[in-house]
GROMACS .gro file of C-alpha atoms in nm:
model
  209
    1UNK     CA    1  -0.635  -3.582  -4.574
    2UNK     CA    2  -0.979  -3.450  -4.482
    3UNK     CA    3  -1.037  -3.130  -4.676
    4UNK     CA    4  -1.266  -2.966  -4.422
    5UNK     CA    5  -1.183  -2.877  -4.064
    6UNK     CA    6  -1.436  -2.898  -3.782
    7UNK     CA    7  -1.464  -2.725  -3.448
    8UNK     CA    8  -1.408  -3.064  -3.285
    9UNK     CA    9  -1.079  -3.149  -3.453
   10UNK     CA   10  -0.883  -2.824  -3.488
   11UNK     CA   11  -0.723  -2.540  -3.296
   12UNK     CA   12  -0.673  -2.177  -3.398
   13UNK     CA   13  -0.327  -2.021  -3.368
   14UNK     CA   14  -0.262  -1.644  -3.383
   15UNK     CA   15   0.101  -1.535  -3.422
   16UNK     CA   16   0.248  -1.190  -3.352
   17UNK     CA   17  -0.050  -0.964  -3.423
   18UNK     CA   18   0.122  -0.671  -3.252
   19UNK     CA   19   0.103  -0.301  -3.323
   20UNK     CA   20   0.476  -0.291  -3.399
   21UNK     CA   21   0.416  -0.471  -3.728
   22UNK     CA   22   0.133  -0.242  -3.838
   23UNK     CA   23   0.380   0.008  -3.988
   24UNK     CA   24   0.564  -0.258  -4.186
   25UNK     CA   25   0.324  -0.462  -4.396
   26UNK     CA   26   0.179  -0.344  -4.727
   27UNK     CA   27   0.020  -0.660  -4.870
   28UNK     CA   28  -0.300  -0.572  -4.683
   29UNK     CA   29  -0.428  -0.265  -4.506
   30UNK     CA   30  -0.410  -0.250  -4.128
   31UNK     CA   31  -0.790  -0.243  -4.120
   32UNK     CA   32  -0.809  -0.563  -4.326
   33UNK     CA   33  -0.559  -0.741  -4.104
   34UNK     CA   34  -0.727  -0.632  -3.782
   35UNK     CA   35  -1.065  -0.736  -3.921
   36UNK     CA   36  -0.938  -1.082  -4.013
   37UNK     CA   37  -0.760  -1.164  -3.689
   38UNK     CA   38  -1.041  -1.033  -3.469
   39UNK     CA   39  -1.284  -1.244  -3.672
   40UNK     CA   40  -1.068  -1.551  -3.607
   41UNK     CA   41  -1.058  -1.483  -3.234
   42UNK     CA   42  -1.436  -1.448  -3.233
   43UNK     CA   43  -1.471  -1.772  -3.429
   44UNK     CA   44  -1.276  -1.955  -3.160
   45UNK     CA   45  -1.518  -1.820  -2.898
   46UNK     CA   46  -1.835  -1.893  -3.095
   47UNK     CA   47  -1.743  -2.253  -3.170
   48UNK     CA   48  -1.547  -2.340  -2.856
   49UNK     CA   49  -1.228  -2.407  -3.050
   50UNK     CA   50  -0.896  -2.406  -2.860
   51UNK     CA   51  -0.717  -2.077  -2.922
   52UNK     CA   52  -0.341  -2.033  -2.891
   53UNK     CA   53  -0.215  -1.674  -2.906
   54UNK     CA   54   0.158  -1.614  -2.918
   55UNK     CA   55   0.371  -1.301  -2.942
   56UNK     CA   56   0.680  -1.135  -2.804
   57UNK     CA   57   0.687  -0.928  -2.485
   58UNK     CA   58   0.513  -0.589  -2.500
   59UNK     CA   59   0.853  -0.415  -2.492
   60UNK     CA   60   0.976  -0.610  -2.797
   61UNK     CA   61   0.960  -0.470  -3.154
   62UNK     CA   62   0.632  -0.656  -3.203
   63UNK     CA   63   0.475  -0.444  -2.931
   64UNK     CA   64   0.146  -0.520  -2.755
   65UNK     CA   65  -0.138  -0.695  -2.936
   66UNK     CA   66  -0.379  -0.495  -3.149
   67UNK     CA   67  -0.619  -0.327  -2.904
   68UNK     CA   68  -0.917  -0.467  -3.096
   69UNK     CA   69  -0.778  -0.819  -3.060
   70UNK     CA   70  -0.691  -0.771  -2.694
   71UNK     CA   71  -1.048  -0.655  -2.629
   72UNK     CA   72  -1.186  -0.982  -2.767
   73UNK     CA   73  -0.928  -1.194  -2.586
   74UNK     CA   74  -0.982  -1.041  -2.243
   75UNK     CA   75  -0.772  -1.239  -1.996
   76UNK     CA   76  -0.696  -1.518  -2.244
   77UNK     CA   77  -0.330  -1.622  -2.195
   78UNK     CA   78  -0.064  -1.520  -2.446
   79UNK     CA   79   0.230  -1.754  -2.499
   80UNK     CA   80   0.535  -1.527  -2.493
   81UNK     CA   81   0.829  -1.616  -2.717
   82UNK     CA   82   1.188  -1.505  -2.688
   83UNK     CA   83   1.243  -1.454  -3.060
   84UNK     CA   84   1.213  -1.783  -3.251
   85UNK     CA   85   1.056  -1.739  -3.596
   86UNK     CA   86   0.928  -2.098  -3.582
   87UNK     CA   87   0.721  -2.089  -3.265
   88UNK     CA   88   0.769  -2.466  -3.229
   89UNK     CA   89   1.132  -2.392  -3.140
   90UNK     CA   90   1.004  -2.263  -2.805
   91UNK     CA   91   0.892  -2.515  -2.544
   92UNK     CA   92   0.605  -2.311  -2.400
   93UNK     CA   93   0.440  -2.285  -2.740
   94UNK     CA   94   0.489  -2.653  -2.820
   95UNK     CA   95   0.336  -2.748  -2.484
   96UNK     CA   96   0.038  -2.519  -2.545
   97UNK     CA   97  -0.030  -2.678  -2.883
   98UNK     CA   98   0.007  -3.030  -2.748
   99UNK     CA   99  -0.231  -2.949  -2.463
  100UNK     CA  100  -0.512  -2.885  -2.713
  101UNK     CA  101  -0.498  -3.246  -2.829
  102UNK     CA  102  -0.568  -3.127  -3.184
  103UNK     CA  103  -0.369  -3.232  -3.492
  104UNK     CA  104  -0.519  -2.976  -3.730
  105UNK     CA  105  -0.405  -2.618  -3.686
  106UNK     CA  106  -0.567  -2.308  -3.835
  107UNK     CA  107  -0.297  -2.040  -3.833
  108UNK     CA  108  -0.265  -1.670  -3.906
  109UNK     CA  109   0.027  -1.443  -3.834
  110UNK     CA  110   0.263  -1.158  -3.901
  111UNK     CA  111   0.461  -1.150  -4.109
  112UNK     CA  112   0.349  -1.402  -4.369
  113UNK     CA  113   0.705  -1.468  -4.488
  114UNK     CA  114   0.839  -1.466  -4.132
  115UNK     CA  115   0.683  -1.625  -3.828
  116UNK     CA  116   0.371  -1.756  -4.003
  117UNK     CA  117   0.572  -1.931  -4.274
  118UNK     CA  118   0.828  -2.079  -4.037
  119UNK     CA  119   0.573  -2.187  -3.776
  120UNK     CA  120   0.354  -2.345  -4.043
  121UNK     CA  121   0.652  -2.535  -4.185
  122UNK     CA  122   0.753  -2.639  -3.833
  123UNK     CA  123   0.403  -2.771  -3.772
  124UNK     CA  124   0.405  -2.971  -4.095
  125UNK     CA  125   0.742  -3.120  -4.004
  126UNK     CA  126   0.592  -3.236  -3.674
  127UNK     CA  127   0.299  -3.404  -3.844
  128UNK     CA  128   0.028  -3.141  -3.802
  129UNK     CA  129  -0.220  -3.058  -4.077
  130UNK     CA  130  -0.211  -2.681  -4.129
  131UNK     CA  131  -0.444  -2.417  -4.273
  132UNK     CA  132  -0.306  -2.066  -4.325
  133UNK     CA  133  -0.568  -1.792  -4.294
  134UNK     CA  134  -0.434  -1.543  -4.544
  135UNK     CA  135  -0.674  -1.254  -4.488
  136UNK     CA  136  -0.569  -1.250  -4.122
  137UNK     CA  137  -0.200  -1.246  -4.219
  138UNK     CA  138   0.010  -0.985  -4.398
  139UNK     CA  139   0.352  -0.915  -4.542
  140UNK     CA  140   0.590  -0.636  -4.641
  141UNK     CA  141   0.475  -0.650  -5.004
  142UNK     CA  142   0.213  -0.837  -5.203
  143UNK     CA  143   0.494  -1.019  -5.384
  144UNK     CA  144   0.656  -1.149  -5.066
  145UNK     CA  145   0.315  -1.247  -4.928
  146UNK     CA  146   0.246  -1.450  -5.242
  147UNK     CA  147   0.592  -1.609  -5.237
  148UNK     CA  148   0.543  -1.718  -4.877
  149UNK     CA  149   0.201  -1.861  -4.961
  150UNK     CA  150   0.353  -2.053  -5.252
  151UNK     CA  151   0.621  -2.197  -5.028
  152UNK     CA  152   0.366  -2.302  -4.767
  153UNK     CA  153   0.138  -2.468  -5.021
  154UNK     CA  154   0.434  -2.657  -5.166
  155UNK     CA  155   0.486  -2.800  -4.817
  156UNK     CA  156   0.122  -2.907  -4.791
  157UNK     CA  157  -0.030  -2.610  -4.607
  158UNK     CA  158  -0.385  -2.532  -4.721
  159UNK     CA  159  -0.464  -2.161  -4.780
  160UNK     CA  160  -0.797  -2.034  -4.653
  161UNK     CA  161  -0.985  -1.728  -4.525
  162UNK     CA  162  -1.154  -1.647  -4.196
  163UNK     CA  163  -1.499  -1.675  -4.355
  164UNK     CA  164  -1.415  -2.017  -4.501
  165UNK     CA  165  -1.310  -2.135  -4.155
  166UNK     CA  166  -1.631  -2.002  -3.998
  167UNK     CA  167  -1.844  -2.167  -4.268
  168UNK     CA  168  -1.664  -2.501  -4.220
  169UNK     CA  169  -1.733  -2.484  -3.847
  170UNK     CA  170  -2.096  -2.377  -3.891
  171UNK     CA  171  -2.171  -2.626  -4.173
  172UNK     CA  172  -2.539  -2.527  -4.199
  173UNK     CA  173  -2.786  -2.269  -4.072
  174UNK     CA  174  -2.966  -2.566  -3.916
  175UNK     CA  175  -2.699  -2.572  -3.643
  176UNK     CA  176  -2.912  -2.339  -3.434
  177UNK     CA  177  -2.682  -2.327  -3.132
  178UNK     CA  178  -2.420  -2.124  -3.322
  179UNK     CA  179  -2.631  -1.977  -3.604
  180UNK     CA  180  -2.681  -1.640  -3.433
  181UNK     CA  181  -2.310  -1.616  -3.356
  182UNK     CA  182  -2.226  -1.695  -3.718
  183UNK     CA  183  -2.474  -1.434  -3.841
  184UNK     CA  184  -2.334  -1.167  -3.609
  185UNK     CA  185  -1.978  -1.258  -3.706
  186UNK     CA  186  -2.040  -1.232  -4.078
  187UNK     CA  187  -2.249  -0.918  -4.041
  188UNK     CA  188  -1.978  -0.749  -3.837
  189UNK     CA  189  -1.674  -0.851  -4.040
  190UNK     CA  190  -1.799  -0.883  -4.399
  191UNK     CA  191  -1.981  -0.567  -4.515
  192UNK     CA  192  -2.096  -0.727  -4.841
  193UNK     CA  193  -2.266  -1.011  -4.656
  194UNK     CA  194  -2.415  -0.764  -4.410
  195UNK     CA  195  -2.567  -0.567  -4.700
  196UNK     CA  196  -2.701  -0.886  -4.853
  197UNK     CA  197  -2.868  -0.972  -4.524
  198UNK     CA  198  -3.016  -0.624  -4.498
  199UNK     CA  199  -3.148  -0.650  -4.854
  200UNK     CA  200  -3.309  -0.987  -4.783
  201UNK     CA  201  -3.470  -0.851  -4.466
  202UNK     CA  202  -3.604  -0.555  -4.665
  203UNK     CA  203  -3.754  -0.787  -4.927
  204UNK     CA  204  -3.921  -1.000  -4.661
  205UNK     CA  205  -4.054  -0.692  -4.482
  206UNK     CA  206  -4.214  -0.554  -4.798
  207UNK     CA  207  -4.349  -0.895  -4.897
  208UNK     CA  208  -4.526  -0.920  -4.562
  209UNK     CA  209  -4.680  -0.572  -4.587
   0.00000   0.00000   0.00000
């Protein structure tokens, strides 16, 4: 197993990030979850990574996608499911994944112990290598989130974060084509890194004066 993913060998999968779940999970705040999933969608755009978004119909309990996510996606297609917790149980989703030609999947979803867990396990069973982006996923309680993560890791799923994924894709600041996108991403979604960048800019400004 290769421990690092690249933009050339992976696809990003977003599962059920709908407003109907926002009232249910407590393992993370809504703001944290929105921040993480929007960051992942932006990562797919910055690095040209295939992006598969799946959810239920807007009139289902999941509801429409987070408005912030929908704004980033624009007219990007959403693979609608009829209710399967393991998205691989539905042909349209399986076809969409196969069409990417990628065997390494970077997944996030709601709820962690529901559709993310079952879809990740389904992917492993079908021979895919899976990363679960845990700060773009959430669960009813912290305990159930952690239990689902434990079950996934026991099956071979690798836990990660959106920033780890972005850093693996970027590799180095020397990759100038995507460096500005990476900088904007981190500055917009990680306040601590944004402050660090501002501090460094301040130091350089005073050093030059």
